[in-house]
Coordinates of C-alpha atoms and ligand atoms in Angstrom, one line a residue:
X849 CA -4.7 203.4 112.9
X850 CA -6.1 203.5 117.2
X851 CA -3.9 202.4 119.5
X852 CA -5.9 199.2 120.0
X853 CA -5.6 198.4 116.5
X854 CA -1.8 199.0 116.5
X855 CA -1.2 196.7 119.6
X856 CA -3.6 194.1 118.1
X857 CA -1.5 194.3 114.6
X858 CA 1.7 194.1 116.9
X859 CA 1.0 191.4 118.5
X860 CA 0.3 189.3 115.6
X861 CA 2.8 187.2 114.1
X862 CA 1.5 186.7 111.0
X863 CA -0.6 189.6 108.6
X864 CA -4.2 189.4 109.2
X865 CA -5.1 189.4 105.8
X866 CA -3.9 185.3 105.5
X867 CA -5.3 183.6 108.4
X868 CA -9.0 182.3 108.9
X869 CA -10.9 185.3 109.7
X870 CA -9.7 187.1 106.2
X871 CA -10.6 183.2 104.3
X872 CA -14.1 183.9 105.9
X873 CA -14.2 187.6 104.6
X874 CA -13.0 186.0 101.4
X875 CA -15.6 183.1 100.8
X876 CA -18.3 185.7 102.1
X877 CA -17.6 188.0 98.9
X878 CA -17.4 184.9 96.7
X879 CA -20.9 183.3 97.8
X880 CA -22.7 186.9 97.5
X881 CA -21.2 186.9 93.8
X882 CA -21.5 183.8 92.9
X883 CA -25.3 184.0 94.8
X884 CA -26.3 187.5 92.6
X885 CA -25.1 185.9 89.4
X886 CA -26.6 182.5 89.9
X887 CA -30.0 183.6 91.0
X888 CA -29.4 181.0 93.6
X889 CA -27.2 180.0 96.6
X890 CA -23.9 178.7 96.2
X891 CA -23.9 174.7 96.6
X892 CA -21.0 173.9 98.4
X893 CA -18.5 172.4 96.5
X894 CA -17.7 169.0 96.7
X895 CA -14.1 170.0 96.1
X896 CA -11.4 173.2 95.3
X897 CA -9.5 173.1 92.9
X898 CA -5.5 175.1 91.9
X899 CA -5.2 174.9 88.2
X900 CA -1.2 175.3 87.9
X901 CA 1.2 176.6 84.6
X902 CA -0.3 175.9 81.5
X903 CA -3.3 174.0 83.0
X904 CA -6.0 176.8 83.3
X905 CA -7.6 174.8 80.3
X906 CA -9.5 172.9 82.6
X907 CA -11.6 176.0 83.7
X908 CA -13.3 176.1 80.0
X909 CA -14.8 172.1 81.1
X910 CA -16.7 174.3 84.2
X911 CA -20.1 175.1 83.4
X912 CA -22.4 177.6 84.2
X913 CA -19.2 179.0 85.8
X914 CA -19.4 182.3 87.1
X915 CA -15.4 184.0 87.2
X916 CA -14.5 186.1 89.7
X917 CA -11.1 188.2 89.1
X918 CA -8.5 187.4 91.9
X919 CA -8.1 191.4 92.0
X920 CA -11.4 191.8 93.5
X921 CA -11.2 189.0 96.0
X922 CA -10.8 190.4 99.2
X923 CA -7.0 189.3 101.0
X924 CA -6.1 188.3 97.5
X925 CA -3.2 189.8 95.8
X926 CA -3.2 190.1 92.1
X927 CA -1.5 187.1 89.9
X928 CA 2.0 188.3 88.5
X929 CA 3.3 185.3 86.4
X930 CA 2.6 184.8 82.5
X931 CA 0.2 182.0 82.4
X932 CA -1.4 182.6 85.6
X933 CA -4.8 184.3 84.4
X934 CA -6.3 185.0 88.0
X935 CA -9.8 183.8 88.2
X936 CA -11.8 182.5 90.4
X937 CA -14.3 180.0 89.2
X938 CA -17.4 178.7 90.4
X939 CA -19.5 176.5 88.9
X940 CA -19.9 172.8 88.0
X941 CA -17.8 169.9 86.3
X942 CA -19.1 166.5 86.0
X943 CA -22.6 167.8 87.2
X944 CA -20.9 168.5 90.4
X945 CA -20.4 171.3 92.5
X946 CA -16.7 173.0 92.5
X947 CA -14.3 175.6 92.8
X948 CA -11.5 176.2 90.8
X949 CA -8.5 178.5 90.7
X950 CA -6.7 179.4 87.6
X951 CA -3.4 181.1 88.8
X952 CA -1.8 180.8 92.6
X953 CA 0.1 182.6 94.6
X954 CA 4.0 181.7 94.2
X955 CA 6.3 182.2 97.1
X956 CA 9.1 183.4 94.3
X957 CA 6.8 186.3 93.6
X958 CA 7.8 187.6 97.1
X959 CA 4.8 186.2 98.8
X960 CA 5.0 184.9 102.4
X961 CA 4.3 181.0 102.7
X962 CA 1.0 181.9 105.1
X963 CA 0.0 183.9 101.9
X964 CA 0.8 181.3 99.1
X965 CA -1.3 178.9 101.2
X966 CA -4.4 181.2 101.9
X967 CA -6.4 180.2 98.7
X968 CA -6.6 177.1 100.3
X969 CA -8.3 178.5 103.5
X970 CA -10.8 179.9 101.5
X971 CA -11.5 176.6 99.9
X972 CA -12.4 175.4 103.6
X973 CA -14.2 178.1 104.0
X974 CA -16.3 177.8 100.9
X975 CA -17.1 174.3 102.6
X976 CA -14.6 172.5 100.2
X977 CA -13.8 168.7 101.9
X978 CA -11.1 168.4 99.2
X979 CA -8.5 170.1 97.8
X980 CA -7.1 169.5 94.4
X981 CA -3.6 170.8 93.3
X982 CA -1.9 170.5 89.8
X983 CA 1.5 171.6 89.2
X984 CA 4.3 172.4 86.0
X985 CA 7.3 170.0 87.5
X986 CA 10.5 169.3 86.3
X987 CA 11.4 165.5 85.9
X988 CA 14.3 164.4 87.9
X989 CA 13.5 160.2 87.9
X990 CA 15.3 159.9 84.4
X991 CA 12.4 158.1 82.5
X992 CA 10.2 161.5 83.0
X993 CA 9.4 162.7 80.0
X994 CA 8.0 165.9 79.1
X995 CA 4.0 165.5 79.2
X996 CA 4.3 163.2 81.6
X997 CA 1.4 163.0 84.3
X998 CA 2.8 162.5 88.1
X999 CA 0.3 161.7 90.9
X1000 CA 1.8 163.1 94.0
X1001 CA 2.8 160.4 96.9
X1002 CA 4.8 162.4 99.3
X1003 CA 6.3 165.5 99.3
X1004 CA 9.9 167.3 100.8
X1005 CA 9.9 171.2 101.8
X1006 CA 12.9 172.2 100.3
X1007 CA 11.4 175.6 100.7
X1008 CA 12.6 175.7 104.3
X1009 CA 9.4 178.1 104.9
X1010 CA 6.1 176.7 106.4
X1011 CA 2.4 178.5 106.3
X1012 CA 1.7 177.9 109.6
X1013 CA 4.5 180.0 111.0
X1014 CA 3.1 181.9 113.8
X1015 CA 0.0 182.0 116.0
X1016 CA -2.3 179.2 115.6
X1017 CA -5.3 180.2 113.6
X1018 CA -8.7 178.9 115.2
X1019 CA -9.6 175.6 114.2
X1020 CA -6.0 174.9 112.8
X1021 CA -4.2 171.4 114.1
X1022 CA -0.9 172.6 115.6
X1023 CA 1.3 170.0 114.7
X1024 CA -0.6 168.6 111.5
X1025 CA 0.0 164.8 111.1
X1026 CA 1.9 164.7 107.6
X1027 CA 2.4 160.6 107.6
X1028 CA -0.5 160.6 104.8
X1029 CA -0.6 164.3 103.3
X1030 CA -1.7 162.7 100.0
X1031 CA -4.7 160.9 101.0
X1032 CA -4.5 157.3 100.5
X1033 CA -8.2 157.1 99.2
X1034 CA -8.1 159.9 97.1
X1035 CA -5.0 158.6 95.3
X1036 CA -6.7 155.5 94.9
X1037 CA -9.5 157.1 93.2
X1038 CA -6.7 159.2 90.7
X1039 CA -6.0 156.2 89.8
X1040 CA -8.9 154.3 89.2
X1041 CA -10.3 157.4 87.2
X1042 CA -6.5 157.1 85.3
X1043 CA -7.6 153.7 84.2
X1044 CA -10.7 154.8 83.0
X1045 CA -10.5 157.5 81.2
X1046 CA -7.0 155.3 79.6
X1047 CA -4.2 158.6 80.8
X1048 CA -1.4 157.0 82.0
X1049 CA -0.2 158.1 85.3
X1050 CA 3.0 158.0 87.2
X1051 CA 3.4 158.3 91.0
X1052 CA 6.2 159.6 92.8
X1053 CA 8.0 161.8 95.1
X1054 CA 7.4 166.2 94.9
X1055 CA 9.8 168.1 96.3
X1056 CA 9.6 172.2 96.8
X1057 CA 12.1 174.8 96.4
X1058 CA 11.8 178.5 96.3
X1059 CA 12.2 179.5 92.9
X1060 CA 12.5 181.3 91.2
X1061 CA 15.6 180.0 89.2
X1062 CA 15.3 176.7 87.8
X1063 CA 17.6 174.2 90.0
X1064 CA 21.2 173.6 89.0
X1065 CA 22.5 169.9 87.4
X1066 CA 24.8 169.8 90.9
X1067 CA 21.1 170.3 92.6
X1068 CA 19.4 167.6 90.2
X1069 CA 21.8 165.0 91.5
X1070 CA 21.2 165.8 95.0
X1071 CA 17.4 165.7 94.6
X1072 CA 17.6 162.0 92.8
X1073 CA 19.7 161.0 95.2
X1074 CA 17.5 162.3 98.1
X1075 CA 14.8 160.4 95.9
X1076 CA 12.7 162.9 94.2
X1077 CA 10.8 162.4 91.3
X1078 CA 9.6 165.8 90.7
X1079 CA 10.3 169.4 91.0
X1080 CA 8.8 172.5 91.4
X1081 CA 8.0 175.5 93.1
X1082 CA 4.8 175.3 94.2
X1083 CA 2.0 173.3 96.5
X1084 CA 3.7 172.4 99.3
X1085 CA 2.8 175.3 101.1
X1086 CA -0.9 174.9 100.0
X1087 CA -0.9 171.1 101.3
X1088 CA 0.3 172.1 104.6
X1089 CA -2.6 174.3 105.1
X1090 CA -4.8 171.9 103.7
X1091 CA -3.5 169.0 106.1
X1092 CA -3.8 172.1 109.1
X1093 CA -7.7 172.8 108.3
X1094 CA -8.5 169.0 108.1
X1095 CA -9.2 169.2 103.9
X1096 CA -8.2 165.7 102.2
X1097 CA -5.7 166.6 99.9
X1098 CA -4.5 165.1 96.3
X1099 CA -2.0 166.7 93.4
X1100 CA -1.0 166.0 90.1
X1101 CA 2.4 167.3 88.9
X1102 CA 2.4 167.2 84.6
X1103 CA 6.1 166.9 84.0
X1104 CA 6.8 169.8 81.4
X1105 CA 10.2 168.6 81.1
X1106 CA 13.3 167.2 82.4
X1107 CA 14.8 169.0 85.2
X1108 CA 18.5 170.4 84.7
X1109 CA 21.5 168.5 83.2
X1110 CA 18.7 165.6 82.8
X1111 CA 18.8 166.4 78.9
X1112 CA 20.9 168.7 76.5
X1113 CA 18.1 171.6 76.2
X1114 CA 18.5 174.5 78.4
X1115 CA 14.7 175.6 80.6
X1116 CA 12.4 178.2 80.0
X1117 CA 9.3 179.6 81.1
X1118 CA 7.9 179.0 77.6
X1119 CA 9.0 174.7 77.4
X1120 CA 6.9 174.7 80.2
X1121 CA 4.2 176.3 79.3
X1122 CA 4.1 174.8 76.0
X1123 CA 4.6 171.2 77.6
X1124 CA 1.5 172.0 80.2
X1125 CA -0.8 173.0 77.2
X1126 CA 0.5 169.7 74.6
X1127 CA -0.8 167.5 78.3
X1128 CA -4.0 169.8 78.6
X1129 CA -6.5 166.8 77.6
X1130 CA -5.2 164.4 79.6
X1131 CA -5.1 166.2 82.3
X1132 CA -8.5 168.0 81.9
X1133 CA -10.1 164.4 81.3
X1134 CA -8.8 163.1 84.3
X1135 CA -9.3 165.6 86.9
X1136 CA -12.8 165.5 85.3
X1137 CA -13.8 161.9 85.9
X1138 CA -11.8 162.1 89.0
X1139 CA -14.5 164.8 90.6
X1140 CA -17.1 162.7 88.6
X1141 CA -16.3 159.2 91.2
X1142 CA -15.9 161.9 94.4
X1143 CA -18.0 160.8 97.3
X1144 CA -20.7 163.6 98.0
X1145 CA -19.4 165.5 100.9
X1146 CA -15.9 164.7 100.0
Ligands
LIG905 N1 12.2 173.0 88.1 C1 11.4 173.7 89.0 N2 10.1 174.0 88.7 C2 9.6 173.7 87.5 C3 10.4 173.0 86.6 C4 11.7 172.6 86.9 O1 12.5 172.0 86.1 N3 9.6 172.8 85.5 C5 8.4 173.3 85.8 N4 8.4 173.9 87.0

C-alpha cells in the first residue's frame, strides 16, 4: 500500500468496499454480465428485490434470468447461512424488468451494518427506484401463526447499529426522514395486489435485533409490550440505506412461527425454513402481481 493510499484508507471511517463508489464497481460488473449473456443491455429494473430464508423460490418465477454468484460480485462477501444460496438474478417477472437477491448479508454473520446494507446500494445503482425486502420473522402479536404473511408498517432498530455510520457517502441524505420508511403507496399497492391474487395479509410492526440467538420469552414480552408484531434479524439495516439513497422501500415478513414462550415448541433454523417454503406460493404470487401493478419508473 503508498502512503497516499494508507492516509486515504485512514481517514475513512467506514471500509471502502460498502459505500457508493464500490455499489458503482458492483452494478458495473453486473451490467457487463448480464449485457454478454443477454446479447443486449441491461433494462433497468423497475425494482430490486432481497429474497429472505426459505423464500429464494421466487427466483425460479424470473425469466430469461441470468444468475450471477455473490462470490464473483465485486465488494460482495460470500453467503454463509443454510438457505441463503447467493445469487444474483437478473431478469424479468411479470414481463418486467428486475433484480433479485436470493441470500443477504446478515449482521450475525459478523458483518458491519454499512455491509449488510450495501446490496441495496447496488440496487440504486443498477437504477432500481424500488426496493423490495422479504423476511423469516417470528410472531410476537399472539394471533401470528406460522405461514402467516406480514406487510411491514414501521420498523424499531433494536440492532443499536446503523449503516450509515460514518462519512456521508455522495448523494446520501444525512439525516434520512424515517416518518414513512415503508412507503405509503407502495403498501397500498401490497395490498391491492393481496386482494387480488386472494393471499391474505397482515400489517404490523418489524423490529430488528442482532441475532444470532433467537430472543428469550423475558424478551418476547418486552417486544409486545413495546408493540411489535414481528421479529427478526434482518432488513432494517437495508431500509435505512434505501431511505438514505432516496429508493421507495416496501417488506414483507412471512411469520415462520411464533416467537419464544409464544407456544410450547422450542425454535430452530429448520421450523423456519420449513415454515418459509409451506408460505412459498403465496408469497411468490404476491410479490409477482405486486411488480406486475408497479408504475414504470418506480
Ligand atoms: N426471532 C428472530 N428471527 C427470526 C425468528 C424469531 O423468532 N423466526 C425467524 N426469524
Amino acid at each position: 500500500m503508498n502512503a497516499r493510499v494508507f492516509e486515504t484508507a485512514l481517514h475513512e471511517s467506514r471500509p471502502p468496499a460498502m459505500g457508493a463508489g464500490a455499489a458503482r464497481i458492483a452494478a458495473d460488473y453486473i451490467r457487463q454480465r448480464a449485457g454478454d449473456a443477454m446479447s443486449h443491455p441491461l433494462r433497468p429494473p423497475v425494482c430490486g428485490i432481497v429474497l429472505g430464508s426459505g423464500l429464494g423460490g421466487l427466483a425460479e418465477h424470473i425469466v430469461d434470468a441470468v444468475r450471477i454468484p455473490f462470490s464473483h460480485i465485486p465488494g460482495f462477501p460470500t453467503a454463509t447461512v443454510a438457505g441463503h444460496a447467493g445469487q444474483l438474478l437478473v431478469g424479468t417477472l411479470a414481463d418486467r424488468p428486475v433484480v433479485a437477491l436470493a441470500g443477504r448479508f446478515h449482521m450475525y454473520e459478523g458483518h458491519d451494518a454499512a455491509l449488510a446494507a450495501f446490496p441495496v446500494r447496488v440496487l440504486h445503482a443498477l437504477g432500481a427506484p424500488v426496493y423490495i425486502a422479504s423476511n423469516a420473522a417470528g410472531g410476537v402479536r399472539r394471533t401470528f401463526e406460522p405461514g402467516d404473511l406480514m406487510l411491514i408498517a414501521d420498523h424499531m432498530n433494536l440492532m443499536y447499529r446503523n449503516p450509515l455510520i460514518g462519512r456521508p457517502e455522495p448523494g446520501d441524505e444525512r439525516f434520512p426522514d424515517m416518518s414513512d420508511p415503508y412507503d405509503r403507496g407502495l403498501r397500498a399497492l401490497m395490498r391491492t395486489a393481496a386482494q387480488q391474487v386472494g393471499v391474505p395479509l397482515h400489517e404490523g410492526v418489524y423490529c430488528g435485533l442482532l441475532g444470532p440467538t433467537y430472543e428469550t420469552p423475558a424478551e418476547v414480552r418486552m417486544l409486545e409490550r413495546l408493540g411489535v408484531d414481528a421479529v427478526g434479524m434482518s432488513t432494517v439495516p437495508e431500509v435505512i440505506v434505501a431511505r438514505a439513497v432516496g429508493m421507495r422501500a416496501v417488506a414483507v415478513s412471512c411469520i415462520t412461527n411464533k416467537a419464544a414462550g409464544l407456544s410450547h415448541q422450542a425454535l430452530s433454523h429448520a421450523e423456519v425454513m420449513d415454515a418459509g417454503r409451506a408460505v412459498a406460493g403465496r408469497f411468490e404470487s404476491l410479490i409477482t402481481e405486486f411488480v406486475r401493478r408497479l408504475p414504470d419508473g418506480g
